[in-house]
Amino acid sequence: MLSAKSLFQEILDNDESFRLFCSIAASGETQGGWENARIAALVPPGERELAPRITRHGVDEDKHGRIFNALMKKRGLSPVEVPADTDYTMLLERQGIGLAHDKLKSDEPLSVQDIVTYLAHSRVTEQRASEQMDLLRKHFADHPDIGRAVKMISNDEDNHLAYCHEELLRFAHAGHGPAIHQTLRECALAEIRVYRDVSLAVMDHMGRILGWPKAKASVLAAGIHAVYAYERIAGWRRMVSLKMPERRDALGGPATAAPEFA
């Protein structure tokens, strides 16, 4: 019987599929770390108090990248080149979601609207990250090799999501509500398309590595399309709602250091 647990266990048990999984994850987290560092450096003068939280967000993402690389190193594996069709962050940028890298590479300060766009984009993508890590935590929190990493990253992603909710609500109260609503909706609808495409691509690559029969690959692809259909009709709405989180000022303190995994 196919299940999320059995599927990931199969990926985990094979060196090549595990290496691809960790390489994709590490690349995305490292990219997120760079983006947040640049945004923190370019925060407009009136929002400088937000810079330490954005920096903390980036530090966490960099830490996650190091953790995934350490998990590979622990098994004597080295990273592989990430296939372009599995590059979630790059594909989102191509859809015009988030802040363009050309803008982040310049030295021009960002606008308040840029910060709102960044937070809305993060609120959507951190929802996905939080849900994915929560699923892994549910099934693999006690795993001897990856359990500690899964718990740490899951906790961080929950903090990131709480931070996005709190900051977006602050901006909404300051009069940016309509812009936030529109940006969240655009980001969510684009994200679910990209997530579908990346999921199909990842499963295709994993299927070739693990030698999945055509029937199994077809069932998995059908499941991915079914999730997208649900998200396109109604599921995307969970990504655009805002509520004050239980974790207040979730990124207000120092980042937690990554334990030695390798």
PDB file of C-alpha atoms in Angstrom:
ATOM      1  CA  MET A   1       0.000   0.000   0.000  1.00  0.00           C
ATOM      2  CA  LEU A   2       1.328   3.414  -0.952  1.00  0.00           C
ATOM      3  CA  SER A   3       1.591   5.946   1.845  1.00  0.00           C
ATOM      4  CA  ALA A   4       3.646   9.044   2.542  1.00  0.00           C
ATOM      5  CA  LYS A   5       5.631   7.109   5.140  1.00  0.00           C
ATOM      6  CA  SER A   6       6.368   4.109   2.920  1.00  0.00           C
ATOM      7  CA  LEU A   7       7.264   6.361   0.000  1.00  0.00           C
ATOM      8  CA  PHE A   8       9.749   8.419   1.969  1.00  0.00           C
ATOM      9  CA  GLN A   9      11.137   5.308   3.650  1.00  0.00           C
ATOM     10  CA  GLU A  10      11.914   3.920   0.203  1.00  0.00           C
ATOM     11  CA  ILE A  11      13.683   7.163  -0.736  1.00  0.00           C
ATOM     12  CA  LEU A  12      15.553   7.182   2.575  1.00  0.00           C
ATOM     13  CA  ASP A  13      16.770   3.598   2.224  1.00  0.00           C
ATOM     14  CA  ASN A  14      18.431   4.146  -1.166  1.00  0.00           C
ATOM     15  CA  ASP A  15      21.639   6.202  -1.271  1.00  0.00           C
ATOM     16  CA  GLU A  16      21.003   7.721  -4.686  1.00  0.00           C
ATOM     17  CA  SER A  17      17.423   8.769  -4.019  1.00  0.00           C
ATOM     18  CA  PHE A  18      18.347  10.074  -0.553  1.00  0.00           C
ATOM     19  CA  ARG A  19      21.209  12.051  -2.071  1.00  0.00           C
ATOM     20  CA  LEU A  20      18.897  13.638  -4.632  1.00  0.00           C
ATOM     21  CA  PHE A  21      16.291  14.450  -1.973  1.00  0.00           C
ATOM     22  CA  CYS A  22      18.847  16.095   0.320  1.00  0.00           C
ATOM     23  CA  SER A  23      20.520  17.940  -2.558  1.00  0.00           C
ATOM     24  CA  ILE A  24      17.210  19.454  -3.666  1.00  0.00           C
ATOM     25  CA  ALA A  25      16.333  20.416  -0.092  1.00  0.00           C
ATOM     26  CA  ALA A  26      19.773  21.854   0.674  1.00  0.00           C
ATOM     27  CA  SER A  27      19.797  23.923  -2.513  1.00  0.00           C
ATOM     28  CA  GLY A  28      16.395  25.445  -1.806  1.00  0.00           C
ATOM     29  CA  GLU A  29      17.241  26.256   1.813  1.00  0.00           C
ATOM     30  CA  THR A  30      20.584  27.814   0.888  1.00  0.00           C
ATOM     31  CA  GLN A  31      18.897  29.934  -1.770  1.00  0.00           C
ATOM     32  CA  GLY A  32      16.367  31.073   0.812  1.00  0.00           C
ATOM     33  CA  GLY A  33      19.190  32.008   3.143  1.00  0.00           C
ATOM     34  CA  TRP A  34      20.788  34.226   0.501  1.00  0.00           C
ATOM     35  CA  GLU A  35      17.497  35.889  -0.382  1.00  0.00           C
ATOM     36  CA  ASN A  36      16.693  36.734   3.231  1.00  0.00           C
ATOM     37  CA  ALA A  37      20.190  38.071   3.852  1.00  0.00           C
ATOM     38  CA  ARG A  38      19.878  40.415   0.872  1.00  0.00           C
ATOM     39  CA  ILE A  39      16.398  41.564   1.903  1.00  0.00           C
ATOM     40  CA  ALA A  40      17.646  42.286   5.424  1.00  0.00           C
ATOM     41  CA  ALA A  41      20.466  44.389   3.979  1.00  0.00           C
ATOM     42  CA  LEU A  42      18.048  46.378   1.803  1.00  0.00           C
ATOM     43  CA  VAL A  43      15.198  46.980   4.269  1.00  0.00           C
ATOM     44  CA  PRO A  44      13.900  50.565   3.873  1.00  0.00           C
ATOM     45  CA  PRO A  45      14.870  53.030   6.644  1.00  0.00           C
ATOM     46  CA  GLY A  46      11.385  53.105   8.171  1.00  0.00           C
ATOM     47  CA  GLU A  47      11.361  49.323   8.688  1.00  0.00           C
ATOM     48  CA  ARG A  48      14.874  48.745  10.006  1.00  0.00           C
ATOM     49  CA  GLU A  49      13.547  47.092  13.171  1.00  0.00           C
ATOM     50  CA  LEU A  50      12.411  44.233  10.946  1.00  0.00           C
ATOM     51  CA  ALA A  51      15.938  43.566   9.655  1.00  0.00           C
ATOM     52  CA  PRO A  52      17.080  41.345  12.585  1.00  0.00           C
ATOM     53  CA  ARG A  53      14.063  39.071  12.113  1.00  0.00           C
ATOM     54  CA  ILE A  54      14.675  38.777   8.378  1.00  0.00           C
ATOM     55  CA  THR A  55      18.321  38.043   9.128  1.00  0.00           C
ATOM     56  CA  ARG A  56      17.296  35.349  11.611  1.00  0.00           C
ATOM     57  CA  HIS A  57      15.028  33.843   8.949  1.00  0.00           C
ATOM     58  CA  GLY A  58      17.971  33.665   6.544  1.00  0.00           C
ATOM     59  CA  VAL A  59      20.296  32.211   9.182  1.00  0.00           C
ATOM     60  CA  ASP A  60      17.771  29.445   9.841  1.00  0.00           C
ATOM     61  CA  GLU A  61      17.515  28.653   6.132  1.00  0.00           C
ATOM     62  CA  ASP A  62      21.311  28.487   5.817  1.00  0.00           C
ATOM     63  CA  LYS A  63      21.381  26.175   8.831  1.00  0.00           C
ATOM     64  CA  HIS A  64      18.851  23.867   7.188  1.00  0.00           C
ATOM     65  CA  GLY A  65      20.995  23.709   4.067  1.00  0.00           C
ATOM     66  CA  ARG A  66      23.991  22.697   6.180  1.00  0.00           C
ATOM     67  CA  ILE A  67      21.924  20.060   7.969  1.00  0.00           C
ATOM     68  CA  PHE A  68      20.846  18.411   4.719  1.00  0.00           C
ATOM     69  CA  ASN A  69      24.450  18.440   3.483  1.00  0.00           C
ATOM     70  CA  ALA A  70      25.586  16.946   6.801  1.00  0.00           C
ATOM     71  CA  LEU A  71      23.010  14.164   6.506  1.00  0.00           C
ATOM     72  CA  MET A  72      24.536  13.243   3.147  1.00  0.00           C
ATOM     73  CA  LYS A  73      28.067  13.449   4.500  1.00  0.00           C
ATOM     74  CA  LYS A  74      27.105  11.142   7.363  1.00  0.00           C
ATOM     75  CA  ARG A  75      26.326   8.446   4.775  1.00  0.00           C
ATOM     76  CA  GLY A  76      29.431   9.172   2.728  1.00  0.00           C
ATOM     77  CA  LEU A  77      27.471  10.923   0.012  1.00  0.00           C
ATOM     78  CA  SER A  78      28.162  14.154  -1.829  1.00  0.00           C
ATOM     79  CA  PRO A  79      25.559  16.547  -3.270  1.00  0.00           C
ATOM     80  CA  VAL A  80      24.392  16.146  -6.847  1.00  0.00           C
ATOM     81  CA  GLU A  81      23.380  18.862  -9.283  1.00  0.00           C
ATOM     82  CA  VAL A  82      19.745  19.770  -8.762  1.00  0.00           C
ATOM     83  CA  PRO A  83      17.648  19.106 -11.890  1.00  0.00           C
ATOM     84  CA  ALA A  84      16.149  22.356 -13.181  1.00  0.00           C
ATOM     85  CA  ASP A  85      12.623  20.943 -13.143  1.00  0.00           C
ATOM     86  CA  THR A  86      12.880  20.296  -9.386  1.00  0.00           C
ATOM     87  CA  ASP A  87      14.181  23.772  -8.462  1.00  0.00           C
ATOM     88  CA  TYR A  88      11.182  25.128  -6.535  1.00  0.00           C
ATOM     89  CA  THR A  89      12.672  28.552  -5.718  1.00  0.00           C
ATOM     90  CA  MET A  90      13.881  29.199  -9.269  1.00  0.00           C
ATOM     91  CA  LEU A  91      10.551  28.190 -10.779  1.00  0.00           C
ATOM     92  CA  LEU A  92       8.666  30.481  -8.390  1.00  0.00           C
ATOM     93  CA  GLU A  93      10.892  33.375  -9.374  1.00  0.00           C
ATOM     94  CA  ARG A  94      10.197  32.679 -13.046  1.00  0.00           C
ATOM     95  CA  GLN A  95       6.496  32.983 -12.237  1.00  0.00           C
ATOM     96  CA  GLY A  96       7.179  36.458 -10.886  1.00  0.00           C
ATOM     97  CA  ILE A  97       6.546  35.407  -7.309  1.00  0.00           C
ATOM     98  CA  GLY A  98       8.569  37.106  -4.600  1.00  0.00           C
ATOM     99  CA  LEU A  99      11.304  39.659  -5.182  1.00  0.00           C
ATOM    100  CA  ALA A 100      13.337  39.360  -8.375  1.00  0.00           C
ATOM    101  CA  HIS A 101      16.981  38.443  -7.892  1.00  0.00           C
ATOM    102  CA  ASP A 102      18.049  41.401 -10.021  1.00  0.00           C
ATOM    103  CA  LYS A 103      16.474  43.667  -7.408  1.00  0.00           C
ATOM    104  CA  LEU A 104      18.149  41.792  -4.560  1.00  0.00           C
ATOM    105  CA  LYS A 105      21.553  41.998  -6.229  1.00  0.00           C
ATOM    106  CA  SER A 106      21.394  45.790  -6.453  1.00  0.00           C
ATOM    107  CA  ASP A 107      22.208  48.215  -3.642  1.00  0.00           C
ATOM    108  CA  GLU A 108      18.955  50.151  -3.913  1.00  0.00           C
ATOM    109  CA  PRO A 109      16.849  50.068  -0.740  1.00  0.00           C
ATOM    110  CA  LEU A 110      13.613  48.138  -1.012  1.00  0.00           C
ATOM    111  CA  SER A 111      10.231  49.807  -0.684  1.00  0.00           C
ATOM    112  CA  VAL A 112       7.622  49.034   1.947  1.00  0.00           C
ATOM    113  CA  GLN A 113       5.605  47.352  -0.806  1.00  0.00           C
ATOM    114  CA  ASP A 114       8.636  45.141  -1.549  1.00  0.00           C
ATOM    115  CA  ILE A 115       8.700  44.067   2.088  1.00  0.00           C
ATOM    116  CA  VAL A 116       4.981  43.303   1.968  1.00  0.00           C
ATOM    117  CA  THR A 117       5.581  41.225  -1.175  1.00  0.00           C
ATOM    118  CA  TYR A 118       8.434  39.357   0.521  1.00  0.00           C
ATOM    119  CA  LEU A 119       6.325  38.603   3.594  1.00  0.00           C
ATOM    120  CA  ALA A 120       3.324  37.462   1.518  1.00  0.00           C
ATOM    121  CA  HIS A 121       5.527  35.188  -0.586  1.00  0.00           C
ATOM    122  CA  SER A 122       7.119  33.791   2.578  1.00  0.00           C
ATOM    123  CA  ARG A 123       3.752  33.262   4.240  1.00  0.00           C
ATOM    124  CA  VAL A 124       2.680  31.034   1.322  1.00  0.00           C
ATOM    125  CA  THR A 125       5.913  29.075   0.942  1.00  0.00           C
ATOM    126  CA  GLU A 126       6.401  28.665   4.694  1.00  0.00           C
ATOM    127  CA  GLN A 127       2.901  27.176   4.896  1.00  0.00           C
ATOM    128  CA  ARG A 128       4.061  24.491   2.493  1.00  0.00           C
ATOM    129  CA  ALA A 129       7.349  23.974   4.307  1.00  0.00           C
ATOM    130  CA  SER A 130       5.651  23.748   7.699  1.00  0.00           C
ATOM    131  CA  GLU A 131       3.167  21.157   6.437  1.00  0.00           C
ATOM    132  CA  GLN A 132       5.835  19.052   4.747  1.00  0.00           C
ATOM    133  CA  MET A 133       8.091  19.028   7.798  1.00  0.00           C
ATOM    134  CA  ASP A 134       5.139  18.292  10.068  1.00  0.00           C
ATOM    135  CA  LEU A 135       4.430  15.211   7.942  1.00  0.00           C
ATOM    136  CA  LEU A 136       8.045  14.055   8.202  1.00  0.00           C
ATOM    137  CA  ARG A 137       8.046  14.773  11.924  1.00  0.00           C
ATOM    138  CA  LYS A 138       4.910  12.671  12.363  1.00  0.00           C
ATOM    139  CA  HIS A 139       6.522   9.626  10.783  1.00  0.00           C
ATOM    140  CA  PHE A 140      10.267  10.055  11.379  1.00  0.00           C
ATOM    141  CA  ALA A 141      10.755  12.075  14.580  1.00  0.00           C
ATOM    142  CA  ASP A 142      12.279   9.007  16.250  1.00  0.00           C
ATOM    143  CA  HIS A 143      14.359   7.870  13.282  1.00  0.00           C
ATOM    144  CA  PRO A 144      17.971   7.327  14.403  1.00  0.00           C
ATOM    145  CA  ASP A 145      19.513   9.075  11.389  1.00  0.00           C
ATOM    146  CA  ILE A 146      17.181  11.925  10.486  1.00  0.00           C
ATOM    147  CA  GLY A 147      14.857  12.319  13.475  1.00  0.00           C
ATOM    148  CA  ARG A 148      16.804  15.080  15.220  1.00  0.00           C
ATOM    149  CA  ALA A 149      17.166  17.057  11.996  1.00  0.00           C
ATOM    150  CA  VAL A 150      13.488  16.697  11.143  1.00  0.00           C
ATOM    151  CA  LYS A 151      12.400  17.979  14.564  1.00  0.00           C
ATOM    152  CA  MET A 152      14.734  20.973  14.461  1.00  0.00           C
ATOM    153  CA  ILE A 153      13.780  22.032  10.934  1.00  0.00           C
ATOM    154  CA  SER A 154      10.077  21.499  11.615  1.00  0.00           C
ATOM    155  CA  ASN A 155      10.226  23.760  14.660  1.00  0.00           C
ATOM    156  CA  ASP A 156      12.053  26.435  12.668  1.00  0.00           C
ATOM    157  CA  GLU A 157       9.504  26.319   9.843  1.00  0.00           C
ATOM    158  CA  ASP A 158       6.680  26.752  12.342  1.00  0.00           C
ATOM    159  CA  ASN A 159       8.505  29.809  13.710  1.00  0.00           C
ATOM    160  CA  HIS A 160       8.899  31.236  10.208  1.00  0.00           C
ATOM    161  CA  LEU A 161       5.205  30.806   9.484  1.00  0.00           C
ATOM    162  CA  ALA A 162       4.224  32.455  12.781  1.00  0.00           C
ATOM    163  CA  TYR A 163       6.545  35.378  12.039  1.00  0.00           C
ATOM    164  CA  CYS A 164       4.962  35.907   8.613  1.00  0.00           C
ATOM    165  CA  HIS A 165       1.452  35.950  10.089  1.00  0.00           C
ATOM    166  CA  GLU A 166       2.398  38.454  12.786  1.00  0.00           C
ATOM    167  CA  GLU A 167       4.273  40.841  10.488  1.00  0.00           C
ATOM    168  CA  LEU A 168       1.633  40.760   7.757  1.00  0.00           C
ATOM    169  CA  LEU A 169      -1.056  41.550  10.312  1.00  0.00           C
ATOM    170  CA  ARG A 170       1.046  44.501  11.461  1.00  0.00           C
ATOM    171  CA  PHE A 171       1.270  45.799   7.903  1.00  0.00           C
ATOM    172  CA  ALA A 172      -2.451  45.174   7.366  1.00  0.00           C
ATOM    173  CA  HIS A 173      -3.264  47.307  10.398  1.00  0.00           C
ATOM    174  CA  ALA A 174      -1.024  50.008   8.922  1.00  0.00           C
ATOM    175  CA  GLY A 175      -3.233  50.187   5.819  1.00  0.00           C
ATOM    176  CA  HIS A 176      -1.672  47.591   3.486  1.00  0.00           C
ATOM    177  CA  GLY A 177      -4.533  45.092   3.762  1.00  0.00           C
ATOM    178  CA  PRO A 178      -5.756  45.220   0.116  1.00  0.00           C
ATOM    179  CA  ALA A 179      -2.215  44.821  -1.261  1.00  0.00           C
ATOM    180  CA  ILE A 180      -1.530  41.941   1.123  1.00  0.00           C
ATOM    181  CA  HIS A 181      -4.748  40.160   0.134  1.00  0.00           C
ATOM    182  CA  GLN A 182      -4.022  40.476  -3.578  1.00  0.00           C
ATOM    183  CA  THR A 183      -0.390  39.424  -3.256  1.00  0.00           C
ATOM    184  CA  LEU A 184      -1.214  36.435  -1.075  1.00  0.00           C
ATOM    185  CA  ARG A 185      -3.790  35.192  -3.569  1.00  0.00           C
ATOM    186  CA  GLU A 186      -1.436  35.592  -6.541  1.00  0.00           C
ATOM    187  CA  CYS A 187       1.374  33.838  -4.663  1.00  0.00           C
ATOM    188  CA  ALA A 188      -0.833  30.974  -3.508  1.00  0.00           C
ATOM    189  CA  LEU A 189      -2.256  30.213  -6.946  1.00  0.00           C
ATOM    190  CA  ALA A 190       1.207  30.309  -8.514  1.00  0.00           C
ATOM    191  CA  GLU A 191       2.732  28.224  -5.716  1.00  0.00           C
ATOM    192  CA  ILE A 192       0.267  25.373  -6.040  1.00  0.00           C
ATOM    193  CA  ARG A 193       1.046  25.121  -9.775  1.00  0.00           C
ATOM    194  CA  VAL A 194       4.785  25.139  -9.168  1.00  0.00           C
ATOM    195  CA  TYR A 195       4.445  22.654  -6.312  1.00  0.00           C
ATOM    196  CA  ARG A 196       2.490  20.302  -8.587  1.00  0.00           C
ATOM    197  CA  ASP A 197       5.087  20.553 -11.351  1.00  0.00           C
ATOM    198  CA  VAL A 198       8.020  20.094  -8.974  1.00  0.00           C
ATOM    199  CA  SER A 199       6.325  17.147  -7.258  1.00  0.00           C
ATOM    200  CA  LEU A 200       5.781  15.441 -10.605  1.00  0.00           C
ATOM    201  CA  ALA A 201       9.391  16.085 -11.581  1.00  0.00           C
ATOM    202  CA  VAL A 202      10.781  14.812  -8.274  1.00  0.00           C
ATOM    203  CA  MET A 203       8.672  11.661  -8.455  1.00  0.00           C
ATOM    204  CA  ASP A 204       9.817  11.105 -12.036  1.00  0.00           C
ATOM    205  CA  HIS A 205      13.481  11.340 -11.031  1.00  0.00           C
ATOM    206  CA  MET A 206      12.931   9.154  -7.969  1.00  0.00           C
ATOM    207  CA  GLY A 207      11.029   6.610 -10.019  1.00  0.00           C
ATOM    208  CA  ARG A 208      13.923   6.220 -12.418  1.00  0.00           C
ATOM    209  CA  ILE A 209      16.430   5.848  -9.570  1.00  0.00           C
ATOM    210  CA  LEU A 210      14.297   3.342  -7.669  1.00  0.00           C
ATOM    211  CA  GLY A 211      12.984   1.480 -10.707  1.00  0.00           C
ATOM    212  CA  TRP A 212       9.330   2.037 -10.011  1.00  0.00           C
ATOM    213  CA  PRO A 213       6.969   0.162 -12.330  1.00  0.00           C
ATOM    214  CA  LYS A 214       4.803   2.251 -14.622  1.00  0.00           C
ATOM    215  CA  ALA A 215       1.670   1.455 -12.607  1.00  0.00           C
ATOM    216  CA  LYS A 216       3.194   2.790  -9.385  1.00  0.00           C
ATOM    217  CA  ALA A 217       4.453   5.942 -11.093  1.00  0.00           C
ATOM    218  CA  SER A 218       1.025   6.501 -12.615  1.00  0.00           C
ATOM    219  CA  VAL A 219      -0.720   6.168  -9.244  1.00  0.00           C
ATOM    220  CA  LEU A 220       1.676   8.680  -7.670  1.00  0.00           C
ATOM    221  CA  ALA A 221       1.221  11.121 -10.543  1.00  0.00           C
ATOM    222  CA  ALA A 222      -2.548  10.804 -10.278  1.00  0.00           C
ATOM    223  CA  GLY A 223      -2.310  11.545  -6.568  1.00  0.00           C
ATOM    224  CA  ILE A 224      -0.284  14.694  -7.226  1.00  0.00           C
ATOM    225  CA  HIS A 225      -2.823  15.883  -9.792  1.00  0.00           C
ATOM    226  CA  ALA A 226      -5.640  15.172  -7.343  1.00  0.00           C
ATOM    227  CA  VAL A 227      -3.966  17.269  -4.654  1.00  0.00           C
ATOM    228  CA  TYR A 228      -3.541  20.097  -7.148  1.00  0.00           C
ATOM    229  CA  ALA A 229      -7.205  19.885  -8.176  1.00  0.00           C
ATOM    230  CA  TYR A 230      -8.266  20.189  -4.543  1.00  0.00           C
ATOM    231  CA  GLU A 231      -5.869  23.066  -3.905  1.00  0.00           C
ATOM    232  CA  ARG A 232      -6.982  24.865  -7.062  1.00  0.00           C
ATOM    233  CA  ILE A 233     -10.626  24.680  -5.986  1.00  0.00           C
ATOM    234  CA  ALA A 234     -10.353  25.396  -2.276  1.00  0.00           C
ATOM    235  CA  GLY A 235      -7.113  24.295  -0.632  1.00  0.00           C
ATOM    236  CA  TRP A 236      -5.181  27.424  -1.591  1.00  0.00           C
ATOM    237  CA  ARG A 237      -7.305  29.443   0.832  1.00  0.00           C
ATOM    238  CA  ARG A 238      -5.401  28.031   3.824  1.00  0.00           C
ATOM    239  CA  MET A 239      -2.328  29.817   2.438  1.00  0.00           C
ATOM    240  CA  VAL A 240      -3.881  33.281   2.394  1.00  0.00           C
ATOM    241  CA  SER A 241      -5.655  33.510   5.744  1.00  0.00           C
ATOM    242  CA  LEU A 242      -4.029  35.522   8.515  1.00  0.00           C
ATOM    243  CA  LYS A 243      -4.405  35.100  12.247  1.00  0.00           C
ATOM    244  CA  MET A 244      -2.330  36.151  15.226  1.00  0.00           C
ATOM    245  CA  PRO A 245      -0.075  33.171  16.010  1.00  0.00           C
ATOM    246  CA  GLU A 246       0.355  31.556  19.392  1.00  0.00           C
ATOM    247  CA  ARG A 247       4.113  31.941  18.910  1.00  0.00           C
ATOM    248  CA  ARG A 248       4.587  35.697  19.229  1.00  0.00           C
ATOM    249  CA  ASP A 249       7.858  37.318  18.129  1.00  0.00           C
ATOM    250  CA  ALA A 250       8.961  33.884  16.901  1.00  0.00           C
ATOM    251  CA  LEU A 251      12.134  35.241  15.268  1.00  0.00           C
ATOM    252  CA  GLY A 252      12.907  37.841  17.885  1.00  0.00           C
ATOM    253  CA  GLY A 253      15.705  35.961  19.632  1.00  0.00           C
ATOM    254  CA  PRO A 254      19.012  34.478  18.507  1.00  0.00           C
ATOM    255  CA  ALA A 255      18.976  31.588  16.056  1.00  0.00           C
ATOM    256  CA  THR A 256      19.531  28.125  17.482  1.00  0.00           C
ATOM    257  CA  ALA A 257      22.775  26.496  16.455  1.00  0.00           C
ATOM    258  CA  ALA A 258      22.662  23.350  14.365  1.00  0.00           C
ATOM    259  CA  PRO A 259      23.961  20.292  16.218  1.00  0.00           C
ATOM    260  CA  GLU A 260      26.719  18.282  14.591  1.00  0.00           C
ATOM    261  CA  PHE A 261      25.033  15.784  12.297  1.00  0.00           C
ATOM    262  CA  ALA A 262      28.021  14.515  10.354  1.00  0.00           C
TER     263      ALA A 262
END
